[in-house]
Coordinates of C-alpha atoms in Angstrom, one line a residue:
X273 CA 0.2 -41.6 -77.0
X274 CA 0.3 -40.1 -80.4
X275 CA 0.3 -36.5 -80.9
X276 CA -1.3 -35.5 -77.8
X277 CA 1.3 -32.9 -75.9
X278 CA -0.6 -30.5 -72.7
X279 CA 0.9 -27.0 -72.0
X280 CA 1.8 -27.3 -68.6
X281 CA 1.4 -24.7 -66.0
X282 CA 1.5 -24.1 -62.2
X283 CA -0.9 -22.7 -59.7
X284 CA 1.1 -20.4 -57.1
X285 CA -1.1 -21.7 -54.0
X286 CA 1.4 -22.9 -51.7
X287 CA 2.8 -19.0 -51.7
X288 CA -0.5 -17.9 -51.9
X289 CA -1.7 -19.8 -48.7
X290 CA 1.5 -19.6 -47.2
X291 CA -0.1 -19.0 -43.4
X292 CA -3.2 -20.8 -44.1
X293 CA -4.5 -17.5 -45.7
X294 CA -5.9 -16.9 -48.9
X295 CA -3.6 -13.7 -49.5
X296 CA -2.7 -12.5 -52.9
X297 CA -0.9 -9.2 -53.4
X298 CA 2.0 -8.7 -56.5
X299 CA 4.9 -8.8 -53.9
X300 CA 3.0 -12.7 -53.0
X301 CA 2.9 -13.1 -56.9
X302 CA 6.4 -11.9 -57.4
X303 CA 7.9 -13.6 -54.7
X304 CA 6.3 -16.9 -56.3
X305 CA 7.4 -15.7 -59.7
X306 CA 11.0 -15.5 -58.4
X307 CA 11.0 -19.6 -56.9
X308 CA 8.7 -20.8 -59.7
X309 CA 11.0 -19.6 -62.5
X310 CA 14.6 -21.0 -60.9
X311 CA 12.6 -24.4 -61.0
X312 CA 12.0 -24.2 -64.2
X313 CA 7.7 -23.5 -64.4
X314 CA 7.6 -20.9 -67.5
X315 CA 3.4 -20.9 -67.2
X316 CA 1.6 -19.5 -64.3
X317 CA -2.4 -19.9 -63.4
X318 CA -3.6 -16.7 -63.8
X319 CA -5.2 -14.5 -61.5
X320 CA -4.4 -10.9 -61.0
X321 CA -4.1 -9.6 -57.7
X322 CA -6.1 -7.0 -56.4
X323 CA -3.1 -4.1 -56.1
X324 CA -2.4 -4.6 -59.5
X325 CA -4.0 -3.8 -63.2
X326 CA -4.4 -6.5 -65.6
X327 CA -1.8 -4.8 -68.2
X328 CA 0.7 -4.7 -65.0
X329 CA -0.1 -8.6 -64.2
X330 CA 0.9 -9.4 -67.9
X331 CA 4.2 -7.4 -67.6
X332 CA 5.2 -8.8 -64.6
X333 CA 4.9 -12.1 -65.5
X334 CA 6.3 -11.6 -68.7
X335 CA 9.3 -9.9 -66.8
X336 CA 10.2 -13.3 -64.8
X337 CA 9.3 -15.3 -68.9
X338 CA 5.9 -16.4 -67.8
X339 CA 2.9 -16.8 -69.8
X340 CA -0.6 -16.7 -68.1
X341 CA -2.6 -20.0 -68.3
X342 CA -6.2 -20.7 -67.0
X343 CA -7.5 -19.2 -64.1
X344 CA -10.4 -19.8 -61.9
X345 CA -13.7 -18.2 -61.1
X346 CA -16.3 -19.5 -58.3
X347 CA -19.8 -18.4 -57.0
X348 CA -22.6 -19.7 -54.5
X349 CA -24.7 -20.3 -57.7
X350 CA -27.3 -22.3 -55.8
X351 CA -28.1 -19.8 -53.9
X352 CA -27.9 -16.4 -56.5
X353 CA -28.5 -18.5 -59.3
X354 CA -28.1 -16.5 -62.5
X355 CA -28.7 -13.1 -60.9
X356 CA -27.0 -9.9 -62.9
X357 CA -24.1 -9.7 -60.1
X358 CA -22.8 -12.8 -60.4
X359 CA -23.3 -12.8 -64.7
X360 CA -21.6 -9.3 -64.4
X361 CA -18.8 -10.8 -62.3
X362 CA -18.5 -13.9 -64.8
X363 CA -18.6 -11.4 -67.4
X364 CA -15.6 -9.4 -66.4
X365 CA -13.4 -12.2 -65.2
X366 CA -13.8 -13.4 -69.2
X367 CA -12.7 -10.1 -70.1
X368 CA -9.7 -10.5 -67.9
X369 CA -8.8 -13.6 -69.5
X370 CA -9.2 -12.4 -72.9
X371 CA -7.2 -9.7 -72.0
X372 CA -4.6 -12.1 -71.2
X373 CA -4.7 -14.1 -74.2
X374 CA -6.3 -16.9 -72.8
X375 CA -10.3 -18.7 -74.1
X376 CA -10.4 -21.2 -71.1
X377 CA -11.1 -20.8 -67.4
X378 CA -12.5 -23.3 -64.7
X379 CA -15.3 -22.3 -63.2
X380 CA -16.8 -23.9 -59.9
X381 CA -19.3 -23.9 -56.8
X382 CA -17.7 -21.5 -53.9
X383 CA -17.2 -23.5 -51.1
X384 CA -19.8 -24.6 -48.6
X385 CA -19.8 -24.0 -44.6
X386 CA -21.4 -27.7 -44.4
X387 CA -19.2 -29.6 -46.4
X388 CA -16.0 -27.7 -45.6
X389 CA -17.3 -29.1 -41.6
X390 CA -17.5 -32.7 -43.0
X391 CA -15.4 -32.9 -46.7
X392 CA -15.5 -35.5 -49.5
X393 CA -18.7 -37.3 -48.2
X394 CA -21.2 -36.0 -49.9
X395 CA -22.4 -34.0 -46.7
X396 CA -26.0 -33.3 -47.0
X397 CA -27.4 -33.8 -50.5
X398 CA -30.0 -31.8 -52.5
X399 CA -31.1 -32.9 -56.2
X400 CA -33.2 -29.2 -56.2
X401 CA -30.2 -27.7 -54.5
X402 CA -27.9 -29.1 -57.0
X403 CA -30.5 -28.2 -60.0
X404 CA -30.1 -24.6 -59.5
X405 CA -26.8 -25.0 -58.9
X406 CA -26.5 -26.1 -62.5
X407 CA -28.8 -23.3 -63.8
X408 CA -26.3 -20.7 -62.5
X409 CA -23.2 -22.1 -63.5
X410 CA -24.6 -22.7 -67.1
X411 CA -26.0 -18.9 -67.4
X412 CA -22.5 -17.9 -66.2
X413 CA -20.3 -20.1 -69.0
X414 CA -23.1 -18.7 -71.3
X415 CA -22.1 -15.3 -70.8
X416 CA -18.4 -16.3 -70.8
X417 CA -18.5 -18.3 -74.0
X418 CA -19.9 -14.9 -75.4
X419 CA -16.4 -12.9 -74.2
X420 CA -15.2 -15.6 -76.1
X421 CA -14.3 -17.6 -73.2
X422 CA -15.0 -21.6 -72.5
X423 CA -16.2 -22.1 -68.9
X424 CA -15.0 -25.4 -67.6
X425 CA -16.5 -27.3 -65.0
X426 CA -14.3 -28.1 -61.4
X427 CA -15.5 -29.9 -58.7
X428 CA -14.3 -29.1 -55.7
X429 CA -14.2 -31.1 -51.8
X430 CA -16.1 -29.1 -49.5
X431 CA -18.3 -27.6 -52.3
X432 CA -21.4 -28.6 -53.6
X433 CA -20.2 -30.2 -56.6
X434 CA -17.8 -32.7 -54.4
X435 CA -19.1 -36.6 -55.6
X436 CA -19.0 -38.1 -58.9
X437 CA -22.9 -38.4 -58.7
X438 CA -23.0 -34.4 -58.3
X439 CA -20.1 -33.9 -61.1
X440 CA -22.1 -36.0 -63.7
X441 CA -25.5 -34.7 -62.9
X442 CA -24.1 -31.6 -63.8
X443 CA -22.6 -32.3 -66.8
X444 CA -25.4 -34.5 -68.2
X445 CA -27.7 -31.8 -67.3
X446 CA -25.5 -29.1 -68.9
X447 CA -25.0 -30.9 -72.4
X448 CA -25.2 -29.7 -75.3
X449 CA -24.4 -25.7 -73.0
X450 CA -21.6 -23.5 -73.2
X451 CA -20.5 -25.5 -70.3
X452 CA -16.8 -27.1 -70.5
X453 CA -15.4 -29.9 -68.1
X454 CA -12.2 -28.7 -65.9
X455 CA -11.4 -31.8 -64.2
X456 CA -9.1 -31.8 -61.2
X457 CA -7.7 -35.6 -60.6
X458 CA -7.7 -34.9 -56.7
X459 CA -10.8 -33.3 -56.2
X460 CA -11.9 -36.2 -58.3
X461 CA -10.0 -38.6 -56.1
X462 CA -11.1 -37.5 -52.7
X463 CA -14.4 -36.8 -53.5
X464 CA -14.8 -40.7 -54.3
X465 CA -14.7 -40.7 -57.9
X466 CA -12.2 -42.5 -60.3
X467 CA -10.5 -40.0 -62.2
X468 CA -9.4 -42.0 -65.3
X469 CA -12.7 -43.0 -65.7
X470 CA -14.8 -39.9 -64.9
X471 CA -12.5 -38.5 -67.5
X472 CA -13.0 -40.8 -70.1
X473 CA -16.6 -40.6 -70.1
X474 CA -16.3 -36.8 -70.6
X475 CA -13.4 -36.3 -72.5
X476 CA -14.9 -34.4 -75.7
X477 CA -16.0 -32.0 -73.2
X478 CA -12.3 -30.8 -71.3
X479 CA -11.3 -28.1 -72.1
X480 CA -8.6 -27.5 -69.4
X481 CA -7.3 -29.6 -66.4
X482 CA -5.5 -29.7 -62.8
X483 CA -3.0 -32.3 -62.1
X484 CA -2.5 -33.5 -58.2
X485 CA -2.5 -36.2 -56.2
X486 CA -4.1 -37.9 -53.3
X487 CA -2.4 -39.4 -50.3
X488 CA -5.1 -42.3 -49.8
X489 CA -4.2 -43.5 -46.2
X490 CA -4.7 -39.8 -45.0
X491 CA -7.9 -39.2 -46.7
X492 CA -9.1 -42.4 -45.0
X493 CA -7.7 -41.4 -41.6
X494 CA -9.4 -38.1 -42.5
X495 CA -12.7 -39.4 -43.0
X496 CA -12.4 -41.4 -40.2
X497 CA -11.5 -38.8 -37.8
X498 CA -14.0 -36.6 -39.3
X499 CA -11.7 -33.4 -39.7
X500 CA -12.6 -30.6 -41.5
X501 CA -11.5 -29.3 -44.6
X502 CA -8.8 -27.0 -43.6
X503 CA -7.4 -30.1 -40.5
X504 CA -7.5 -32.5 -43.5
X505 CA -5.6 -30.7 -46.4
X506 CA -2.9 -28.7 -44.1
X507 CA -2.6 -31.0 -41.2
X508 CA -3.5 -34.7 -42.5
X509 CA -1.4 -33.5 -45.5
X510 CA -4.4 -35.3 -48.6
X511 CA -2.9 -33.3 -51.1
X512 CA 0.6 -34.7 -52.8
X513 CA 2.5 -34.2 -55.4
X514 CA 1.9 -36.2 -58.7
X515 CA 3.5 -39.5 -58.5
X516 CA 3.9 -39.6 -54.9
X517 CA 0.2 -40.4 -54.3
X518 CA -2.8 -43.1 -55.2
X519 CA -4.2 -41.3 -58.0
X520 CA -3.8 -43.3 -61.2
X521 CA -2.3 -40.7 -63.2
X522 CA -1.2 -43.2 -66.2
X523 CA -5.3 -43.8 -66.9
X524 CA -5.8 -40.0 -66.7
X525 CA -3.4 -39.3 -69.0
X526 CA -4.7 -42.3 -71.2
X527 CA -8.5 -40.6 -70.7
X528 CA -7.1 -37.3 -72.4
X529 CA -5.8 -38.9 -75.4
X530 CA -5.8 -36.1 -78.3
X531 CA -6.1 -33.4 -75.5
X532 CA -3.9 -30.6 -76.3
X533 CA -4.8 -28.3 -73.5
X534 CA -3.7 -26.6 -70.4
X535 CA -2.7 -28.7 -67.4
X536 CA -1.8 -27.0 -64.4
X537 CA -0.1 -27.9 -61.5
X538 CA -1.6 -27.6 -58.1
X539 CA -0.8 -28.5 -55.1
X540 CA -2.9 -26.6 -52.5
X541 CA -0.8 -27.6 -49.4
X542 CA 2.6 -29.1 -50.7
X543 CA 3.2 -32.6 -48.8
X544 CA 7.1 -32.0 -49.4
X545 CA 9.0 -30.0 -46.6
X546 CA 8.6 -26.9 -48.7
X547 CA 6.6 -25.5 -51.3
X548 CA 10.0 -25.0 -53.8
X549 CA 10.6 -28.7 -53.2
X550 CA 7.1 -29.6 -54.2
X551 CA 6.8 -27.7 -57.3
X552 CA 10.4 -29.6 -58.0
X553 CA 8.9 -32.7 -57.8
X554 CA 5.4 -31.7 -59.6
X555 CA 8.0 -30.2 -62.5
X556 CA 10.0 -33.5 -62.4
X557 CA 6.7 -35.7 -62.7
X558 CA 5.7 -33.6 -66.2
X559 CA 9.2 -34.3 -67.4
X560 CA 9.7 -37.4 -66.9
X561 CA 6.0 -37.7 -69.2
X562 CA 5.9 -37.2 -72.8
X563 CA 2.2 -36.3 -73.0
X564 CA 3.5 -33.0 -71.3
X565 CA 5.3 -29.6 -72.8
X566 CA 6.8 -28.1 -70.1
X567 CA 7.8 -24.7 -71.7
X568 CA 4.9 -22.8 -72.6
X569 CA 5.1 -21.2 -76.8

């Protein structure tokens, strides 16, 4: 693979989530900070907690020799649409990045109560639903891309952007919009989609990407059992690191040829014993690949 090298990054999650909590504070980010940079991670996803300022954030990462990479920024769009709070809200999380030096973001569909009760089935379908959906998220990459920010599509299990026929209705929709592609290989994965190939068919639109894994046998047992999100992820353990799951990372990684982007590690729910071990291993994987820079310039 000629040429192509991704900036790689990690998403703090597992300290983040650490009791099954979203729960983000700076002494969360600084204790992650502190494990991430004795592995070896010199690029973190970027999100700045609420306790601290955005100059602060960018000290304190710089103070443990992190840069800030691509963050994320979700909504109920199908049900506000492109109403002025959420633009406004799209509008300032651009400014953050820019702040931060960075022009990409992913943006995505907050999560729904309906799927979250029965994930990566494509739980109760709606082509109007999904329509509006697509409406909002375009008028809020519009007003990012003119922060001078690219807004980059993630699909997400338990969201309303969660099967491949969802993800390319709206990107065929959004074509020729300020709208990016962000595509996560395990959302893609367990959402029923082929990553590689989803990929491929989009590739001149990524603009930034997550890299996980999928452990196949327990998103079967999953489905099967009919858990919910939150029994399937931290219980069921779906979520693996890269390498150690049934993703095929090697056509992925073929599908981004000339991509010079950010990829970011994330593992929501580490499969390892612990969330150090984990990013280990997701460090180890980029390593071990020459289509990835680990150290961020």
């Amino acid at each position: 693979m000629s040429g192509q090298t991704m900036k790689v990054a990690v998403n703090p999650l597992p300290w983040v989530l650490s009791d099954g909590r979203f729960q983000l504070s700076r002494t969360v980010l600084v204790d992650a900070l502190a494990d991430l940079r004795e592995v070896g991670f010199r690029a973190l996803h970027a999100q700045v907690p609420d306790d601290m300022t955005v100059v602060g954030y960018r000290q304190t990462l710089a103070d443990y020799g992190f840069v800030p990479a691509p963050g994320y920024f979700s909504e109920h769009f199908a049900d506000v649409g492109s109403g002025a709070e959420v633009l406004e809200r799209a509008r300032r999380a651009a400014e953050v990045h820019l702040e931060l030096g960075l022009s990409e973001m992913f943006i995505a569909s907050e999560m729904a109560t309906e799927r979250m009760a029965r994930p990566a089935v494509g739980h109760l379908p709606d082509h109007e639903r999904l329509r509006r959906l697509t409406d909002g998220i375009v008028a809020a990459a519009e007003v990012m891309q003119s922060e001078g920010v690219t807004a980059a599509l993630h699909s997400h299990v338990g969201s309303w952007v969660e099967t491949e026929e969802e993800i390319r209705a709206v990107l065929d929709w959004s074509e020729g919009s300020a709208l990016a592609f962000g595509p996560d290989t395990g959302h893609l994965f367990w959402g029923g989609a082929d990553p590689g190939r989803l990929i491929k068919a989009y590739a001149t639109r990524v603009a930034c990407v997550h890299i996980k894994d999928v452990d196949a046998a327990a998103a079967a047992t999953a489905r099967e059992r009919r858990d919910n999100y939150q029994d399937a992820t931290s219980v069921r353990h779906v979520w693996t690191e890269p390498g150690r799951g049934d993703v095929d990372l090697d056509a992925v990684i073929a599908a981004l040829e000339g991509f010079d982007g950010w990829a970011v590690l994330e593992v929501d729910v580490p499969n390892l014993p612990s969330r150090v071990e984990s990013a280990r291993a997701g460090l180890s994987y980029f390593e071990a690949n020459p289509a990835f820079d680990v150290i961020a310039s």
